[in-house]
PDB file of C-alpha atoms in Angstrom:
ATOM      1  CA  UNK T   1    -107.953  15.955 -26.587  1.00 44.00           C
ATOM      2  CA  UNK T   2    -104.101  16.230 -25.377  1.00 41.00           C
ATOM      3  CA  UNK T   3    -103.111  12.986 -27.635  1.00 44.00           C
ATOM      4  CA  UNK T   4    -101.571  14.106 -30.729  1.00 43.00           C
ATOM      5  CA  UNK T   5    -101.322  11.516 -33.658  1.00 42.00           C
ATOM      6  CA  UNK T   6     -99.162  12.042 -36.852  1.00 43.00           C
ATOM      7  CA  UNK T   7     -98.702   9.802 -39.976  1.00 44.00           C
ATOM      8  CA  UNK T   8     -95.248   9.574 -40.766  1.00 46.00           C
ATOM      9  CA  UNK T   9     -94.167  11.404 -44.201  1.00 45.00           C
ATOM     10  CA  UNK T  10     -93.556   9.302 -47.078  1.00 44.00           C
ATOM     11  CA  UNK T  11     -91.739  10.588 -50.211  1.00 44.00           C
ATOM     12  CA  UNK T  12     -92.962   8.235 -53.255  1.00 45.00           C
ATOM     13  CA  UNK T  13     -91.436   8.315 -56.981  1.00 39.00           C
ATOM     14  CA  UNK T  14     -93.849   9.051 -59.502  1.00 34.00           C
ATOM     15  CA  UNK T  15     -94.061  10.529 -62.866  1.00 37.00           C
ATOM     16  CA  UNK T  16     -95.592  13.362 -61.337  1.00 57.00           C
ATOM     17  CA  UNK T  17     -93.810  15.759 -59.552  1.00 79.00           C
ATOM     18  CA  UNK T  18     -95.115  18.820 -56.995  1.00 92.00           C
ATOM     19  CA  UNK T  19     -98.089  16.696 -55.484  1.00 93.00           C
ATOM     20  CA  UNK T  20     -98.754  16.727 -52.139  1.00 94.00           C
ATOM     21  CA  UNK T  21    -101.735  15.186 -49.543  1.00 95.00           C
ATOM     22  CA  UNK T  22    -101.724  15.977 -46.314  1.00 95.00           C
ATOM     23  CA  UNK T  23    -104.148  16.989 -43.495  1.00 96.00           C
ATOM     24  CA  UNK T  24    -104.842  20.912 -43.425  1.00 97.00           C
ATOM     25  CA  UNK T  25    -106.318  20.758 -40.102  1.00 97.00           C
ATOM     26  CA  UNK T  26    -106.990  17.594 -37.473  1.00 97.00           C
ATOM     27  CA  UNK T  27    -110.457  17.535 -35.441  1.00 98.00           C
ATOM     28  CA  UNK T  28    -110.402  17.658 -32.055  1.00 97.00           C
ATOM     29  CA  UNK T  29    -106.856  18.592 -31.376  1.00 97.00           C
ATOM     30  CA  UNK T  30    -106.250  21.560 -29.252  1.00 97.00           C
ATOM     31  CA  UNK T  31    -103.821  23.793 -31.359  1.00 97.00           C
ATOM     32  CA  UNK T  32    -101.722  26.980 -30.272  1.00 95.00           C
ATOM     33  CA  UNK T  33    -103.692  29.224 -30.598  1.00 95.00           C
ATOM     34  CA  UNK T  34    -106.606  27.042 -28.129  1.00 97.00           C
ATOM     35  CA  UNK T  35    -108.880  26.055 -30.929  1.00 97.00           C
ATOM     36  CA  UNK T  36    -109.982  22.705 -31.470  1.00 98.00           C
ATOM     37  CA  UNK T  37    -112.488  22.416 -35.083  1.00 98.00           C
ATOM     38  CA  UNK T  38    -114.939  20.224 -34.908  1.00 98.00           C
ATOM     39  CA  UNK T  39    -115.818  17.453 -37.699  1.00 98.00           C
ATOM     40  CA  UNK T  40    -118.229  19.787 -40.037  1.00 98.00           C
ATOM     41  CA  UNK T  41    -116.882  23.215 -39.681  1.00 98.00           C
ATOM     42  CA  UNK T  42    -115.708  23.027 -43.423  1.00 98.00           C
ATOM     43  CA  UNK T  43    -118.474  21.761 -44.737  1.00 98.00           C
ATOM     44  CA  UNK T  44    -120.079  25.208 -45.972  1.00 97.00           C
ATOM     45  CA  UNK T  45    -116.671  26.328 -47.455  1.00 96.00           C
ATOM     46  CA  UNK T  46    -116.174  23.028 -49.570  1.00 97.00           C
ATOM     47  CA  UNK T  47    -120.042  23.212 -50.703  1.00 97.00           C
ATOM     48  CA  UNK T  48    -119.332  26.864 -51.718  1.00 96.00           C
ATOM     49  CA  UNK T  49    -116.136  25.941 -53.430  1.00 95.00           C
ATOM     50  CA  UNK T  50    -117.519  22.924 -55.321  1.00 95.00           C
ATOM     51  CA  UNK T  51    -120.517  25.089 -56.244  1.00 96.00           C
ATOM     52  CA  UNK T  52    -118.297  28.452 -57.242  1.00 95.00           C
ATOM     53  CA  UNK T  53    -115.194  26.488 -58.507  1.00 93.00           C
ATOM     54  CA  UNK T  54    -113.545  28.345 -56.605  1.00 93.00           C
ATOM     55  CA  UNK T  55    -110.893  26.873 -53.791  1.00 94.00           C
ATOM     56  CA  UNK T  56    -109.638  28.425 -50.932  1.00 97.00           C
ATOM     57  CA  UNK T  57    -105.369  29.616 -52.029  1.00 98.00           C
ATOM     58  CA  UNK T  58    -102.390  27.381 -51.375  1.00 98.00           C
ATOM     59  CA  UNK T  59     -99.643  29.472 -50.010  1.00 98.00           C
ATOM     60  CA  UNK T  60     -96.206  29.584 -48.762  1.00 98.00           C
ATOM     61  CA  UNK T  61     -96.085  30.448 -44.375  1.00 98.00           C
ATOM     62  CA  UNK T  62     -99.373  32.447 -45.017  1.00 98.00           C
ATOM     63  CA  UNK T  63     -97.881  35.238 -46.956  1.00 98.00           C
ATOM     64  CA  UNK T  64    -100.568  36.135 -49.584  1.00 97.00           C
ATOM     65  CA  UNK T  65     -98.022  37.471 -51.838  1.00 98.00           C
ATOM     66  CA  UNK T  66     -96.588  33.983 -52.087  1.00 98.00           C
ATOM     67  CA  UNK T  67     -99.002  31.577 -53.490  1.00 98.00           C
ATOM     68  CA  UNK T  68     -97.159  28.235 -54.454  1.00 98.00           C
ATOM     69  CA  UNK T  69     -99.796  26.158 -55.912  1.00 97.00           C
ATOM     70  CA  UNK T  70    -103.437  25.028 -56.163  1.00 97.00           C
ATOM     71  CA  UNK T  71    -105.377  22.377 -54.397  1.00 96.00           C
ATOM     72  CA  UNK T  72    -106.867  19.797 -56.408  1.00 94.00           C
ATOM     73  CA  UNK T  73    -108.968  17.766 -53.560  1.00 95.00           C
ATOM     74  CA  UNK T  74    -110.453  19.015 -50.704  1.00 96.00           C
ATOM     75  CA  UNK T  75    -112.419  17.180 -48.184  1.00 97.00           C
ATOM     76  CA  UNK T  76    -113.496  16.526 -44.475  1.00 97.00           C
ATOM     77  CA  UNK T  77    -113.302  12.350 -43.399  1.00 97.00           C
ATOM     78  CA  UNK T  78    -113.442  11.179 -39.446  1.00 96.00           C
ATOM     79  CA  UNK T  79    -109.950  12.276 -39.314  1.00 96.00           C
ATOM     80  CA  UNK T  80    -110.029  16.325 -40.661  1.00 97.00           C
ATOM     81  CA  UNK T  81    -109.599  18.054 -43.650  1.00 98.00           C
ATOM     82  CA  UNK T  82    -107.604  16.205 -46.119  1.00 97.00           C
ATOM     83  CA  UNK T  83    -105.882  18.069 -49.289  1.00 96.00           C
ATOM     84  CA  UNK T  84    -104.608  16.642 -52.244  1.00 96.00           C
ATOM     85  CA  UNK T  85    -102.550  19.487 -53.780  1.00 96.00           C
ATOM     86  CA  UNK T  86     -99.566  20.410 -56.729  1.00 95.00           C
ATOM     87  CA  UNK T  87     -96.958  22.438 -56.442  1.00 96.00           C
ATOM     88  CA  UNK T  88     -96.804  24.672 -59.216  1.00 96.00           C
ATOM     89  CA  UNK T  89     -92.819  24.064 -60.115  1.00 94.00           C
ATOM     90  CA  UNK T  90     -92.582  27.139 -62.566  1.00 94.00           C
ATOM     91  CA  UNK T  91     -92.553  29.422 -59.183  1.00 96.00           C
ATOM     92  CA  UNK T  92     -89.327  30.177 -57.636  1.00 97.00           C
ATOM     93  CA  UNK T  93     -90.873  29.736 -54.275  1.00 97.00           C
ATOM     94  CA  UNK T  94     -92.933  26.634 -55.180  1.00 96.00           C
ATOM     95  CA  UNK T  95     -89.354  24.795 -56.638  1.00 95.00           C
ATOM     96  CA  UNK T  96     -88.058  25.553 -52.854  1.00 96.00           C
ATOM     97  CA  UNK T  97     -90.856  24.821 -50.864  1.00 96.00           C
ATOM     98  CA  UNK T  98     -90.903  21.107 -52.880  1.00 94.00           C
ATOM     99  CA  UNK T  99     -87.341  20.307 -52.244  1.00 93.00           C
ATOM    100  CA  UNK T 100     -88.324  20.871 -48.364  1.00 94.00           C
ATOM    101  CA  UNK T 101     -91.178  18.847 -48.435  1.00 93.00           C
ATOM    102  CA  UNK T 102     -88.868  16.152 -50.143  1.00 90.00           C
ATOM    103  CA  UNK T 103     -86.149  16.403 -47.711  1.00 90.00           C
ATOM    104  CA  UNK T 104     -88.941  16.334 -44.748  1.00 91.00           C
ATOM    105  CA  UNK T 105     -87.361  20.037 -43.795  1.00 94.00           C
ATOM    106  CA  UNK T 106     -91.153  21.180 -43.967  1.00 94.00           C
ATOM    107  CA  UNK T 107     -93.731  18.910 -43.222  1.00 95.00           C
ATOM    108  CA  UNK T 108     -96.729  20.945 -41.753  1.00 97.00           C
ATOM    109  CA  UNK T 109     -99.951  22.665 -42.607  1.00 97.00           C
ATOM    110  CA  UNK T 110    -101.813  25.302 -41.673  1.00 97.00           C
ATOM    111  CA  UNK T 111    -105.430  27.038 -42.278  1.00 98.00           C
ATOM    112  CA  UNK T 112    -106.161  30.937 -42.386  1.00 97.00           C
ATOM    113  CA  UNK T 113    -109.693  31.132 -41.951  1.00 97.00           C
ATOM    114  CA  UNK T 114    -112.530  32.813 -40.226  1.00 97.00           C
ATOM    115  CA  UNK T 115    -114.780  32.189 -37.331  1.00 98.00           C
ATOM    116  CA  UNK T 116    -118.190  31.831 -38.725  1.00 98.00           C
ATOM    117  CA  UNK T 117    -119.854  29.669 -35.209  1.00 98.00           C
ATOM    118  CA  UNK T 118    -117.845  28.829 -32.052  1.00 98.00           C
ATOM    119  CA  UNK T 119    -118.216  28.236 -28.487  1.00 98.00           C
ATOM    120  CA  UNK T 120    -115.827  27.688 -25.813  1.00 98.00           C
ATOM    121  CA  UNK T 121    -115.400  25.013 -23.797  1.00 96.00           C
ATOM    122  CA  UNK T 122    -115.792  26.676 -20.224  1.00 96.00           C
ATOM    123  CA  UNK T 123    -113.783  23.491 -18.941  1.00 96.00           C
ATOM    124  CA  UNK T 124    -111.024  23.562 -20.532  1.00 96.00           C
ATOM    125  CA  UNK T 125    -111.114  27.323 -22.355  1.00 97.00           C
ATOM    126  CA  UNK T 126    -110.914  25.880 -25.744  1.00 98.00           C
ATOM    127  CA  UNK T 127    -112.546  27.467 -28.241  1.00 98.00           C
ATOM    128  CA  UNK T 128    -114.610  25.117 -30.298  1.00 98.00           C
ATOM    129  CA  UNK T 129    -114.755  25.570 -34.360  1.00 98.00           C
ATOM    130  CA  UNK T 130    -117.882  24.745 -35.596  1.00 98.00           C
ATOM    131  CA  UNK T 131    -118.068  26.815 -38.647  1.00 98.00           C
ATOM    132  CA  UNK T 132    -115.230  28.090 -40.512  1.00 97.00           C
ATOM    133  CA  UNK T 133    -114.885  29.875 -43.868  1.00 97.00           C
ATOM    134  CA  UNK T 134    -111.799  29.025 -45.288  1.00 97.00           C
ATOM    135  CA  UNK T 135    -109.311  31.471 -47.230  1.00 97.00           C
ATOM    136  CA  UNK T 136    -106.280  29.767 -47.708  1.00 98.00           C
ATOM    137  CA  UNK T 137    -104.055  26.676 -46.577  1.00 98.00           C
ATOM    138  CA  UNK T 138    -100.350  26.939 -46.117  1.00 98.00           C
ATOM    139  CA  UNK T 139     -97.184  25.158 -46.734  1.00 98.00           C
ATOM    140  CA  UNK T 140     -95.606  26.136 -42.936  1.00 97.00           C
ATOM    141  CA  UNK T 141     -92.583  25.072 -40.623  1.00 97.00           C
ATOM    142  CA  UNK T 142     -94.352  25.296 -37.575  1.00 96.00           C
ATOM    143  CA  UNK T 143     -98.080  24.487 -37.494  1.00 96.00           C
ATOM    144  CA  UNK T 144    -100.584  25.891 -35.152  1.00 95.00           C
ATOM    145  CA  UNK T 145    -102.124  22.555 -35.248  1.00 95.00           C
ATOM    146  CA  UNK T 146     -99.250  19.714 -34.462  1.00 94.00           C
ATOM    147  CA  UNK T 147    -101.509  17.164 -36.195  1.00 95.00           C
ATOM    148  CA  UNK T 148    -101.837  18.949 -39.548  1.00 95.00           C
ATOM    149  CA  UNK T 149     -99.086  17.465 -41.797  1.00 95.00           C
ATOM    150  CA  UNK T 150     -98.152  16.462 -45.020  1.00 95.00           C
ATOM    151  CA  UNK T 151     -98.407  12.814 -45.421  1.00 92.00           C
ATOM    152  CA  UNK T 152     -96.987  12.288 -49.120  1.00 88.00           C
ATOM    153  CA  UNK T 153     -94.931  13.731 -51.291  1.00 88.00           C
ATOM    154  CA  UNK T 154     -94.651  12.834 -55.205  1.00 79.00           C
ATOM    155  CA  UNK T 155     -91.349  13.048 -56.194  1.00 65.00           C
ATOM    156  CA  UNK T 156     -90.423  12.926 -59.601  1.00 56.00           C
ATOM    157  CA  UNK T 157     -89.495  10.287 -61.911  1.00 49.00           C
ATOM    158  CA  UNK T 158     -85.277   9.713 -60.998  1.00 52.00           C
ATOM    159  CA  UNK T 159     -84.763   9.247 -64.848  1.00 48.00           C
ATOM    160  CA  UNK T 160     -87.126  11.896 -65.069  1.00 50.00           C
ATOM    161  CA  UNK T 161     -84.186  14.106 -63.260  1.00 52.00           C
ATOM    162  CA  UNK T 162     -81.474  12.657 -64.277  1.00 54.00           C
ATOM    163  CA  UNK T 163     -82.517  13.610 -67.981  1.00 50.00           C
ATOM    164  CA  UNK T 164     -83.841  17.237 -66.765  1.00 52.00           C
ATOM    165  CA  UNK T 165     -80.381  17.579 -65.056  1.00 56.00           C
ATOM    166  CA  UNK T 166     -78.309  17.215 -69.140  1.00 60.00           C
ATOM    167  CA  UNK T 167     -80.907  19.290 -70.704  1.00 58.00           C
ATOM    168  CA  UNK T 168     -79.815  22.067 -68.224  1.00 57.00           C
ATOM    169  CA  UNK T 169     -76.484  21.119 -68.967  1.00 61.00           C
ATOM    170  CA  UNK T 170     -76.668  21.119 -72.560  1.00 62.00           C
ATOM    171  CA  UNK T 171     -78.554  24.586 -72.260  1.00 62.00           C
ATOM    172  CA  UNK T 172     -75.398  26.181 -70.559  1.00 66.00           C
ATOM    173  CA  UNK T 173     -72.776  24.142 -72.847  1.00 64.00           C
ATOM    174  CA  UNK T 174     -74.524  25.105 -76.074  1.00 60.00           C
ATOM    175  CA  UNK T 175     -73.352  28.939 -76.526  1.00 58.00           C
ATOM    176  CA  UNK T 176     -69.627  27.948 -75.577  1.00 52.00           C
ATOM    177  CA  UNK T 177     -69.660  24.889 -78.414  1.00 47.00           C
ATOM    178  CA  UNK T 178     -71.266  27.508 -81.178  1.00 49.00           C
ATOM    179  CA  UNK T 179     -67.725  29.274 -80.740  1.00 50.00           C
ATOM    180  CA  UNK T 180     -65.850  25.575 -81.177  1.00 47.00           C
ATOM    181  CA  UNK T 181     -64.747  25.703 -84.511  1.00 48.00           C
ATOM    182  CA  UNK T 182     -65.397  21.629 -85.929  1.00 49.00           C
ATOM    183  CA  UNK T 183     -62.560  19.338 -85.748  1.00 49.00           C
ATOM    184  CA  UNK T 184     -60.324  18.560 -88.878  1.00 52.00           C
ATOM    185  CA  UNK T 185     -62.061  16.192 -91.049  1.00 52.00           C
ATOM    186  CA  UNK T 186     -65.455  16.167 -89.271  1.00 48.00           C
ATOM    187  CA  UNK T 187     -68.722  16.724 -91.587  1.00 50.00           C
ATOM    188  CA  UNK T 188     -70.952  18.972 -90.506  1.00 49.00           C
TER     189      UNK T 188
END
């Protein structure tokens, strides 16, 4: 339970930027808090969700008043509970948190949830998550859980920002050219 295993980040280039996978939370691992969740404990959360259509929030260092995005996949395998997520890149905060996740400044995840069943290991004092409802899964710089990290980031397109990059420019050389009067002989 003491052997921690990571995937190494990978930024891609894709048309799409702000998307995200990543694991939210790792089975079996010990985190700092002394919880370990066990394969299953999401299961009623992600029937509820699929039922309701209704996901648990995607938010910035668990601050509720910072939501940066939704999750478009959510789902336990043998290894824990895998997101697929976007970045909604209209929000200030969702803009900033992407750049970190492409520069590999932030690279973790972490779960606010509640304790619906647990029991604790009396060997080891770990407290076993069997069932947990899930509220929302965060963008963070230091997980509880050193397993749960992002594993891809979808850049965007480099022409894609290289031609984002003049229409900003254009934006903020358009009013000075309106006072330009036209050159000598040019047709308008």
């Amino acid at each position: 339970m003491s052997d921690v295993l990571t995937r190494p980040l990978a930024v891609r280039h894709l048309e799409e930027g702000g998307r995200f996978t990543g694991y939210a939370s790792v089975f079996h691992v010990r985190d700092g808090q002394a919880d370990a969740v066990a394969p299953g404990a999401f299961a009623r959360t992600l029937a509820d969700a699929r039922k309701s259509g209704v996901w648990p929030k995607l938010l910035w260092q668990h601050n509720p008043s910072e939501p940066v995005g939704v999750i478009e996949r959510l789902e336990e395998d043998a290894y824990g509970l895998r997101l697929e997520a976007r970045l909604l890149l209209d929000v200030r905060r969702a803009r900033e948190a992407y750049a970190l996740l492409k520069a590999g400044v932030i690279d973790s995840l972490s779960i606010g949830f509640e304790a619906v069943e647990a029991r604790r290991d009396a060997r080891t004092g770990t407290r076993i998550l069997e069932e947990v409802r899930l509220w929302e899964i965060s963008l963070v710089t230091f997980p509880a859980n050193a397993a749960a990290r992002v594993t891809d980031v979808k850049a965007s397109d480099p022409w894609g920002l290289v031609l984002e990059g003049l229409r900003k420019a254009a934006a903020i050389l358009r009013p000075s050219f309106s006072t330009v009067s036209p050159c000598k002989g040019a047709s308008a």
